[in-house]
PDB file of C-alpha atoms in Angstrom:
ATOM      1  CA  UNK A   1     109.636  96.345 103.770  1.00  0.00           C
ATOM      2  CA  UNK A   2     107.990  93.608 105.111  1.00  0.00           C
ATOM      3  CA  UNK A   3     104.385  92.215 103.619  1.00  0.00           C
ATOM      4  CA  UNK A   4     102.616  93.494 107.136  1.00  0.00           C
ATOM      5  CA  UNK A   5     105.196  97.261 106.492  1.00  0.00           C
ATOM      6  CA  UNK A   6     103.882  97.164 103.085  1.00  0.00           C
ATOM      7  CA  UNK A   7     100.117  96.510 104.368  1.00  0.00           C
ATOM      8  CA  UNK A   8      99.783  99.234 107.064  1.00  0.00           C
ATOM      9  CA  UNK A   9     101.569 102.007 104.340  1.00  0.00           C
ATOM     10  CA  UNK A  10      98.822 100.958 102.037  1.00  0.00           C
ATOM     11  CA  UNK A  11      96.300 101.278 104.757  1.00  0.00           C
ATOM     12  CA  UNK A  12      97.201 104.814 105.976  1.00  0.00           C
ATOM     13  CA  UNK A  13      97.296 106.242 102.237  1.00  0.00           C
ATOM     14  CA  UNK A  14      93.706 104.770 102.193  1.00  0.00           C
ATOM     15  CA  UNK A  15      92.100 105.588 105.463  1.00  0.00           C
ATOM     16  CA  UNK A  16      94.086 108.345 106.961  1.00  0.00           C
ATOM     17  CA  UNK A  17      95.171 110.060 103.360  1.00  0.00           C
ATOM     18  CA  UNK A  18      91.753 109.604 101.716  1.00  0.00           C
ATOM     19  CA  UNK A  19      93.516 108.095  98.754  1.00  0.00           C
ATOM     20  CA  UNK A  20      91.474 105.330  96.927  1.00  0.00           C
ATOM     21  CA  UNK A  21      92.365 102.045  97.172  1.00  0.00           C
ATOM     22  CA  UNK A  22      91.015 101.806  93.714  1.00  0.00           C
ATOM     23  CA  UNK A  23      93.562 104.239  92.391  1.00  0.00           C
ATOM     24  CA  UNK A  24      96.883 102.717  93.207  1.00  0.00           C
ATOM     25  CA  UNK A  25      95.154  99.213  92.085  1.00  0.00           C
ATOM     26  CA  UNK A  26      94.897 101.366  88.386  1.00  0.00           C
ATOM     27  CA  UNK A  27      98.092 102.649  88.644  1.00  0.00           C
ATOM     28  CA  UNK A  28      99.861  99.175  89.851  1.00  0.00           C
ATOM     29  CA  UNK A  29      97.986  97.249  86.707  1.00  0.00           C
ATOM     30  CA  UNK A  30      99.044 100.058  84.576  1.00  0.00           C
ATOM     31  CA  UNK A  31     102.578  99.549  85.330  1.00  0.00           C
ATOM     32  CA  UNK A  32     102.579  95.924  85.255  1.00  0.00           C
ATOM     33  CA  UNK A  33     101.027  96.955  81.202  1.00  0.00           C
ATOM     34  CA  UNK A  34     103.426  98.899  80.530  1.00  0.00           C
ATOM     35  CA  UNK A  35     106.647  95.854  81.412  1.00  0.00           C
ATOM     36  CA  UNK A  36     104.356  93.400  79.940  1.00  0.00           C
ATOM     37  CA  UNK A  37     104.474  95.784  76.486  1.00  0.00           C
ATOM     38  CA  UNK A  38     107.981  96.048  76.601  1.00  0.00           C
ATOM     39  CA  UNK A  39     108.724  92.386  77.446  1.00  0.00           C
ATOM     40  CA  UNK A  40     106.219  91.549  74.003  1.00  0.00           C
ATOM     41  CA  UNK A  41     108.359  93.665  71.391  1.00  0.00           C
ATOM     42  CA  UNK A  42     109.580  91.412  68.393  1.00  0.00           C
ATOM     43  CA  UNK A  43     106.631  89.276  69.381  1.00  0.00           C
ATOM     44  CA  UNK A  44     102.822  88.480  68.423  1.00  0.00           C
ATOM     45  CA  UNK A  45     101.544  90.162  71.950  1.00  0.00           C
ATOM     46  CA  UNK A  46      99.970  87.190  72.888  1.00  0.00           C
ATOM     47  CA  UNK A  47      99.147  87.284  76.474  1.00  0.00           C
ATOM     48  CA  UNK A  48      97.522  85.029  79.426  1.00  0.00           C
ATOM     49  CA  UNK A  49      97.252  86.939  82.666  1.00  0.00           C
ATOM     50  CA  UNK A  50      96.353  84.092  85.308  1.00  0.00           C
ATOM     51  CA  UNK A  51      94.324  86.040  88.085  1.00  0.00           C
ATOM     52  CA  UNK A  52      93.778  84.797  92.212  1.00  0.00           C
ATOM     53  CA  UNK A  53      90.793  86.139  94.505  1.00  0.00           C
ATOM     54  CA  UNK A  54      93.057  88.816  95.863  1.00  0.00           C
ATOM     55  CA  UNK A  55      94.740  92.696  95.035  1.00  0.00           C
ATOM     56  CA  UNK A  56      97.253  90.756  92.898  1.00  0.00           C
ATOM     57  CA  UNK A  57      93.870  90.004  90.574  1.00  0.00           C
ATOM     58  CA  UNK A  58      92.903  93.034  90.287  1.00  0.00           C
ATOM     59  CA  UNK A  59      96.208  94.257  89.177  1.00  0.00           C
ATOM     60  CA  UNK A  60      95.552  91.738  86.463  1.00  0.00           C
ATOM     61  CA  UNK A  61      92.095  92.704  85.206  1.00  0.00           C
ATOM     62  CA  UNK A  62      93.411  96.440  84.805  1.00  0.00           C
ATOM     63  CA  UNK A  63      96.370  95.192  82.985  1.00  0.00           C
ATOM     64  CA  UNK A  64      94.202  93.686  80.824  1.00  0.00           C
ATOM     65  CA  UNK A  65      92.298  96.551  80.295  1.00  0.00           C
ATOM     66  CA  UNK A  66      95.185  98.398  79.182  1.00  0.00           C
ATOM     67  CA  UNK A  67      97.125  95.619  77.111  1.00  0.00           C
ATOM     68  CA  UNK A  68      94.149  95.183  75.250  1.00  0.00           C
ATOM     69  CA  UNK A  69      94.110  98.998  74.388  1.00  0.00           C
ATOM     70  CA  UNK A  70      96.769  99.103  72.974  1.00  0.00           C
ATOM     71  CA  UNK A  71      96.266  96.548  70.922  1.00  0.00           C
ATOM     72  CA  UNK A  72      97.363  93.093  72.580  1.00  0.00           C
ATOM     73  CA  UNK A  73      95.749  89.727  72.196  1.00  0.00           C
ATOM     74  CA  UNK A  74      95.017  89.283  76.099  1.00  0.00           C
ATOM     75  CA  UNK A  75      93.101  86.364  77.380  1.00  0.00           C
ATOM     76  CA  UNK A  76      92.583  86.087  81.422  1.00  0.00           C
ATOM     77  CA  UNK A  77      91.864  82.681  83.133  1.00  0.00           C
ATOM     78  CA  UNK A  78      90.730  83.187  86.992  1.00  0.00           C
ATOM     79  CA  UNK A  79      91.755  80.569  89.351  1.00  0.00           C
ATOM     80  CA  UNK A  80      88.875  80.856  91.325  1.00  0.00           C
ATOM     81  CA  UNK A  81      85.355  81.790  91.346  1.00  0.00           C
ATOM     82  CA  UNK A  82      84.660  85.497  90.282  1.00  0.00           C
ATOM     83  CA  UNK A  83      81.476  85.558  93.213  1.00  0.00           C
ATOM     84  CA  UNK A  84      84.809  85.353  95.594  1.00  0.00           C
ATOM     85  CA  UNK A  85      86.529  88.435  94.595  1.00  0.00           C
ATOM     86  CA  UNK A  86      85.686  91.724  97.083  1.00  0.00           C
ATOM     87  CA  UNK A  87      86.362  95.229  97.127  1.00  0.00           C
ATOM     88  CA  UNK A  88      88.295  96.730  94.303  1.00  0.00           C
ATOM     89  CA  UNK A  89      89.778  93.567  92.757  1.00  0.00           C
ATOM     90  CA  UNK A  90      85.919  92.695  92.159  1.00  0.00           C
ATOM     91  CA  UNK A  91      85.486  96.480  90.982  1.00  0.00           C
ATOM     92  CA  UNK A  92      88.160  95.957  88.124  1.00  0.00           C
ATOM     93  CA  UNK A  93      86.616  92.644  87.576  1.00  0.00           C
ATOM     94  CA  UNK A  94      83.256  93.675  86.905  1.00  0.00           C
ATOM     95  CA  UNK A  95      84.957  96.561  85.227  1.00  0.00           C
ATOM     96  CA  UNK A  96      86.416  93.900  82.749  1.00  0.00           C
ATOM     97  CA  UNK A  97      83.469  92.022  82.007  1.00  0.00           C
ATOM     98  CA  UNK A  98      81.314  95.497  81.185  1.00  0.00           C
ATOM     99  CA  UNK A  99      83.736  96.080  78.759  1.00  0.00           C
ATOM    100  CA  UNK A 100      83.339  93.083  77.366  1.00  0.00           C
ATOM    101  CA  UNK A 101      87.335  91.434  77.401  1.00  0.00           C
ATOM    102  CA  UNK A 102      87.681  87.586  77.940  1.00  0.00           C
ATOM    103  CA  UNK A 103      87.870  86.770  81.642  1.00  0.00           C
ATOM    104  CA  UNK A 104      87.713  83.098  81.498  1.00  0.00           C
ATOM    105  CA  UNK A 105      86.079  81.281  83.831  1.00  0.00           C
ATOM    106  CA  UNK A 106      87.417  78.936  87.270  1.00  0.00           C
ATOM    107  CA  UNK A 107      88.978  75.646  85.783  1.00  0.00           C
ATOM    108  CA  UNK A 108      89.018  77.016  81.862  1.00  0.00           C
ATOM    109  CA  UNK A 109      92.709  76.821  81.879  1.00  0.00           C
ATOM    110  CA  UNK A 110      94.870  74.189  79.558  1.00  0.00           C
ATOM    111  CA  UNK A 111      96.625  71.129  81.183  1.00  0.00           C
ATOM    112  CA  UNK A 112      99.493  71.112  78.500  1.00  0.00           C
ATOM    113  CA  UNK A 113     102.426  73.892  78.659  1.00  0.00           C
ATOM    114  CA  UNK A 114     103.164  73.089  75.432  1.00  0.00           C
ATOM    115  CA  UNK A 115     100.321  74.167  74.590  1.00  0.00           C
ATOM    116  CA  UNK A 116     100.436  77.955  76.272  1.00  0.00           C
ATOM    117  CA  UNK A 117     104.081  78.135  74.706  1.00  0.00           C
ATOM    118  CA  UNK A 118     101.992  78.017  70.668  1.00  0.00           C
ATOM    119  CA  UNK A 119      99.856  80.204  72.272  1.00  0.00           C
ATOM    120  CA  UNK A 120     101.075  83.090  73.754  1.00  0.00           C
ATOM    121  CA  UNK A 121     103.984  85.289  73.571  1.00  0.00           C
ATOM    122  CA  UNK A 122     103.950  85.843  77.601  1.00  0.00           C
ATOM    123  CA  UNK A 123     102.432  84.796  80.658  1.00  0.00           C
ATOM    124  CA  UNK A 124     101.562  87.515  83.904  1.00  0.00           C
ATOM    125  CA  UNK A 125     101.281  85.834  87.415  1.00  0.00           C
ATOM    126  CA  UNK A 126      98.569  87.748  89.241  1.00  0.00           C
ATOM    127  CA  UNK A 127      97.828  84.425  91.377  1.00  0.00           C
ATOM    128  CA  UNK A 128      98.907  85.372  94.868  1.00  0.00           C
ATOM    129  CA  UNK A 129     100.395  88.350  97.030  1.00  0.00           C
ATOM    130  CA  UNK A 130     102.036  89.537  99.646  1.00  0.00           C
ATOM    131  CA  UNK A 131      99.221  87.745 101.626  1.00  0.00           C
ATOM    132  CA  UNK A 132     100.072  84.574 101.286  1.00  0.00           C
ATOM    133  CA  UNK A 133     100.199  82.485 104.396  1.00  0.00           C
ATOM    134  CA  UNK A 134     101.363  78.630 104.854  1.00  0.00           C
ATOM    135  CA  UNK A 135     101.548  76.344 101.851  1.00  0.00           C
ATOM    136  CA  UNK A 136     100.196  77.274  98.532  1.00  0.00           C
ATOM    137  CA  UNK A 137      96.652  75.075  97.414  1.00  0.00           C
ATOM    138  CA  UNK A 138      96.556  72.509  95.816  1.00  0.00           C
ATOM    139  CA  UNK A 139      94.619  73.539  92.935  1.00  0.00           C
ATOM    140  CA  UNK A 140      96.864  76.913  92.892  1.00  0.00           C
ATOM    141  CA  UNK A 141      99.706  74.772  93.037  1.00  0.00           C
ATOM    142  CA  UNK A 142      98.952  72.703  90.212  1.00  0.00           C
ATOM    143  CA  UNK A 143      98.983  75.813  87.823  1.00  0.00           C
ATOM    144  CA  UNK A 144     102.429  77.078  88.968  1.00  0.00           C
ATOM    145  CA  UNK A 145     103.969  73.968  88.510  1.00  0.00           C
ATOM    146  CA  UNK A 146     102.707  74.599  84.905  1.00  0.00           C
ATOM    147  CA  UNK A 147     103.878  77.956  84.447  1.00  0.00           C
ATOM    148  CA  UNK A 148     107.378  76.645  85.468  1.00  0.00           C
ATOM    149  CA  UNK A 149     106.866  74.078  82.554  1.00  0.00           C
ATOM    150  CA  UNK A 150     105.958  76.387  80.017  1.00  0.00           C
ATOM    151  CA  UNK A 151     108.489  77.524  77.925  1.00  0.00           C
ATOM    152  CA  UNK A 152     107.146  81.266  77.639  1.00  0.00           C
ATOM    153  CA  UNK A 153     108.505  84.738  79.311  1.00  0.00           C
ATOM    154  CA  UNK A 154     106.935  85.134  82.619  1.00  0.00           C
ATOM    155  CA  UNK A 155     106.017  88.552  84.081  1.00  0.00           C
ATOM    156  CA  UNK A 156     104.808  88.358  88.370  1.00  0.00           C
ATOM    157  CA  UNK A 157     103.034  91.010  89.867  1.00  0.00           C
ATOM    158  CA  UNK A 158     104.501  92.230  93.107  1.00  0.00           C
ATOM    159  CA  UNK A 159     106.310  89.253  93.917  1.00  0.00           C
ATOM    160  CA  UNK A 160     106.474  85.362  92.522  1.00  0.00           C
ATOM    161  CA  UNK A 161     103.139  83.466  93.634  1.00  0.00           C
ATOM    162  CA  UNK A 162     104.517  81.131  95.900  1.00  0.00           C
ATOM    163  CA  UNK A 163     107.361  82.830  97.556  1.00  0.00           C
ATOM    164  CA  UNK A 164     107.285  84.280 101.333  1.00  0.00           C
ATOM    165  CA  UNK A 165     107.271  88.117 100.732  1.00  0.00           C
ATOM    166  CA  UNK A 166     109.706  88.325 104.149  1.00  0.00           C
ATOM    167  CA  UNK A 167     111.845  85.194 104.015  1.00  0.00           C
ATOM    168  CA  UNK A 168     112.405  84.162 100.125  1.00  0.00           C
ATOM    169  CA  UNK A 169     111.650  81.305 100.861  1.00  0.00           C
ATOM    170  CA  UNK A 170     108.810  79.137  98.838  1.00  0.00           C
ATOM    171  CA  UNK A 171     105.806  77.475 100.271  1.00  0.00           C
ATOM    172  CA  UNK A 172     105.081  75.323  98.019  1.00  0.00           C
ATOM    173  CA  UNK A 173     106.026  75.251  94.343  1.00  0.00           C
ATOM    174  CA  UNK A 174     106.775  78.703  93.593  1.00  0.00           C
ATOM    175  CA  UNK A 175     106.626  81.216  90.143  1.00  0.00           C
ATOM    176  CA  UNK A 176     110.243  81.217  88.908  1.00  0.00           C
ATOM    177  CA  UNK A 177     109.541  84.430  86.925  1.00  0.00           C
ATOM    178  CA  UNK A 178     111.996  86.430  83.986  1.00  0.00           C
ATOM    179  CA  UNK A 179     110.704  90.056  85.691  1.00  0.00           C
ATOM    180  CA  UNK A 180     109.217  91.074  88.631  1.00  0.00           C
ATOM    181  CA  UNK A 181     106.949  94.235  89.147  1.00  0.00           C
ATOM    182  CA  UNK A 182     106.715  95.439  92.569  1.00  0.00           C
ATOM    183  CA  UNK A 183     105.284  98.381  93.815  1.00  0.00           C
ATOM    184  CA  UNK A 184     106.329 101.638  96.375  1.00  0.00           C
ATOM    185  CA  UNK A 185     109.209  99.455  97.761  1.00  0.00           C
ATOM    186  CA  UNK A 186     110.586  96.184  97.154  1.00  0.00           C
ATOM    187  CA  UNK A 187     109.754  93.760  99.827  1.00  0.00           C
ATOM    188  CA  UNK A 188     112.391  91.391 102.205  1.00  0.00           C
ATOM    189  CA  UNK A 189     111.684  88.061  99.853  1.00  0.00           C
ATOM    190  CA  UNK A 190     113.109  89.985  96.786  1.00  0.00           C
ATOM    191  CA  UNK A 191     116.581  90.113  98.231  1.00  0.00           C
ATOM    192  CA  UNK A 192     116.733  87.430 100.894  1.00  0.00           C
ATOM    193  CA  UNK A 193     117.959  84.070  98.968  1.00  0.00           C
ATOM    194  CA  UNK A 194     116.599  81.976  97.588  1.00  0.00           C
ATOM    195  CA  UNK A 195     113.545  84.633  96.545  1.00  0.00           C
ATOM    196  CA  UNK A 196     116.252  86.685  93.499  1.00  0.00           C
ATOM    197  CA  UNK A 197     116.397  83.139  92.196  1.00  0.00           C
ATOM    198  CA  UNK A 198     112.448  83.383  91.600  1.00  0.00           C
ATOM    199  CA  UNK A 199     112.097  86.983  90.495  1.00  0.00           C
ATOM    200  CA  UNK A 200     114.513  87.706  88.011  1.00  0.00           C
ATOM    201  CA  UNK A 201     114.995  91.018  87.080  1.00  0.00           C
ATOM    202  CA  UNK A 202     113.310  93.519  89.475  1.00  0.00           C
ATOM    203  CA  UNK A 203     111.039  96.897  88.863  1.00  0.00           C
ATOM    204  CA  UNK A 204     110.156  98.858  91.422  1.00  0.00           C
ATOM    205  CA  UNK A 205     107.750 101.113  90.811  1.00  0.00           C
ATOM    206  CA  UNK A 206     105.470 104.651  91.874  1.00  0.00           C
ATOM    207  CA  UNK A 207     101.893 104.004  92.393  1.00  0.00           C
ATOM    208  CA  UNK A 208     101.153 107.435  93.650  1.00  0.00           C
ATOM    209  CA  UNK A 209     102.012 106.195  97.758  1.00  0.00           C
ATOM    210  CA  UNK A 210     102.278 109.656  99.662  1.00  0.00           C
ATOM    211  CA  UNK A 211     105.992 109.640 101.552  1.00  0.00           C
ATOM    212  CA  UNK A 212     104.414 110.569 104.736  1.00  0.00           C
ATOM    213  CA  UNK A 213     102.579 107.005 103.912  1.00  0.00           C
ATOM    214  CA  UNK A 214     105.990 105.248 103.780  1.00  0.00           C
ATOM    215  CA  UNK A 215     107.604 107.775 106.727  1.00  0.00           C
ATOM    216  CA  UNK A 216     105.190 105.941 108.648  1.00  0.00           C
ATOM    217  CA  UNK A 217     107.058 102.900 108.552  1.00  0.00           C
ATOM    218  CA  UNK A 218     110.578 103.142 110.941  1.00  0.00           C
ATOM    219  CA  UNK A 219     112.684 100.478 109.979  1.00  0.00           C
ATOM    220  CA  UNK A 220     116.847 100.466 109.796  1.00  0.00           C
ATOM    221  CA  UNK A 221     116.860  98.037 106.941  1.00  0.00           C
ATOM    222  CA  UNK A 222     118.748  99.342 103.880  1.00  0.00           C
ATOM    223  CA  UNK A 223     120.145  98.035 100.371  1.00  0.00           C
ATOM    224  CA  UNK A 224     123.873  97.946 100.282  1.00  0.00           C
ATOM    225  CA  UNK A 225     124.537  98.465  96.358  1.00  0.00           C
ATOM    226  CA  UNK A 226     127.314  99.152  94.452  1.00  0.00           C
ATOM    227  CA  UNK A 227     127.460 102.576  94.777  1.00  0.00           C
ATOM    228  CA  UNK A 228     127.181 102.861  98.060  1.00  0.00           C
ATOM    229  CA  UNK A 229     129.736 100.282  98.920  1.00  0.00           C
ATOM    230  CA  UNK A 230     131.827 102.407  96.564  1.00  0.00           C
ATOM    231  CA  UNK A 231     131.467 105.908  99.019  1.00  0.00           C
ATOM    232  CA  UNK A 232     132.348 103.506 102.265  1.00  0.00           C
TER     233      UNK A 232
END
């Protein structure tokens, strides 16, 4: 699908299905969790989530939330200010803080990769979505450029901060990530090169998206894969 497909599925399930928005944002962090888990075995499980303003944030705080139940060293550093945060992204912030996990603060991030490659066993880009439009900021820039320095496993939710969810294409420096977590259906920018060459290996996952959601969305577009090549 493409990033306005993937907006106006999640918009029906919300408003016309009655299902919370809150919800899938639990399930989605859950599932990023659950690959960050996996990709930590034979490791410390020392994690830094880095968390934008927007859904891809909250996906972050609830992964948190989870990681640190069972048992992972999590630290989260937010990009931006907390007071800009809205609807449920701010709920699973807030939801953080109550419980009393380290959400550290706008600017409280370290200038040396080497330094996040002593320190933690994986990184999780939460930084930006499916939303992005023109070139990535400056100051967002900056930390991606780092993450690409850093000699540690990295983990993106829903897509590579950075990369064009339709074209592939990067705006800017861009997350080249070891495993991708995206959710209901992969988007254009996962296949289209150059975006495979940013997301590594792909999950696509069920965050409880209704199929008369997704049969509202009437598109031709189709993954040719092996298999199917094989019954042509």
């Amino acid at each position: 699908l493409t990033a306005g497909e993937m907006r106006g599925v999640d918009s029906f399930s919300i408003e016309s299905l009655g299902i919370p928005g809150g919800s899938l944002m639990e399930a989605a962090g859950q599932h990023v969790a659950r690959v960050a888990d996996e990709m930590c075995r034979g490791t410390q499980g020392r994690i830094l989530i880095l968390c934008g303003a927007g859904n891809n944030g909250g996906d972050g705080f609830v992964a948190q939330r989870h990681l640190h139940g069972w048992g992972r060293q999590v630290d989260l550093v937010m990009t931006v200010d907390p007071h800009r945060l809205t609807g449920d992204a701010r709920t699973h912030y807030e939801a953080s803080v109550s419980c009393g996990f380290s959400v550290k603060p706008h600017g409280h991030w370290t200038a040396d990769p080497e330094a996040w490659a002593q320190s933690y066993d994986l990184l999780i880009d939460a930084l930006l979505g499916t939303g992005l439009k023109g070139h990535v900021r400056e100051e967002v820039a900056e930390v991606i450029q780092r993450v690409n320095e850093c000699e540690v496993q990295c983990l993106a939710v829903d897509l590579p901060s950075g990369m064009c969810a339709d074209t592939g294409i990067a705006l800017g420096p861009a997350v080249v990530a070891d495993r991708t977590v995206t959710f209901a259906h992969s988007k254009l920018g996962h296949w289209l090169y150059p975006g495979p060459t940013y997301c590594g290996e792909l999950d696509i996952v069920d965050i409880g998206i209704p199929n008369k959601a997704l049969e509202t969305v009437e598109t031709a577009r189709r993954i040719i894969t092996g298999s199917g090549l094989a019954e042509l």
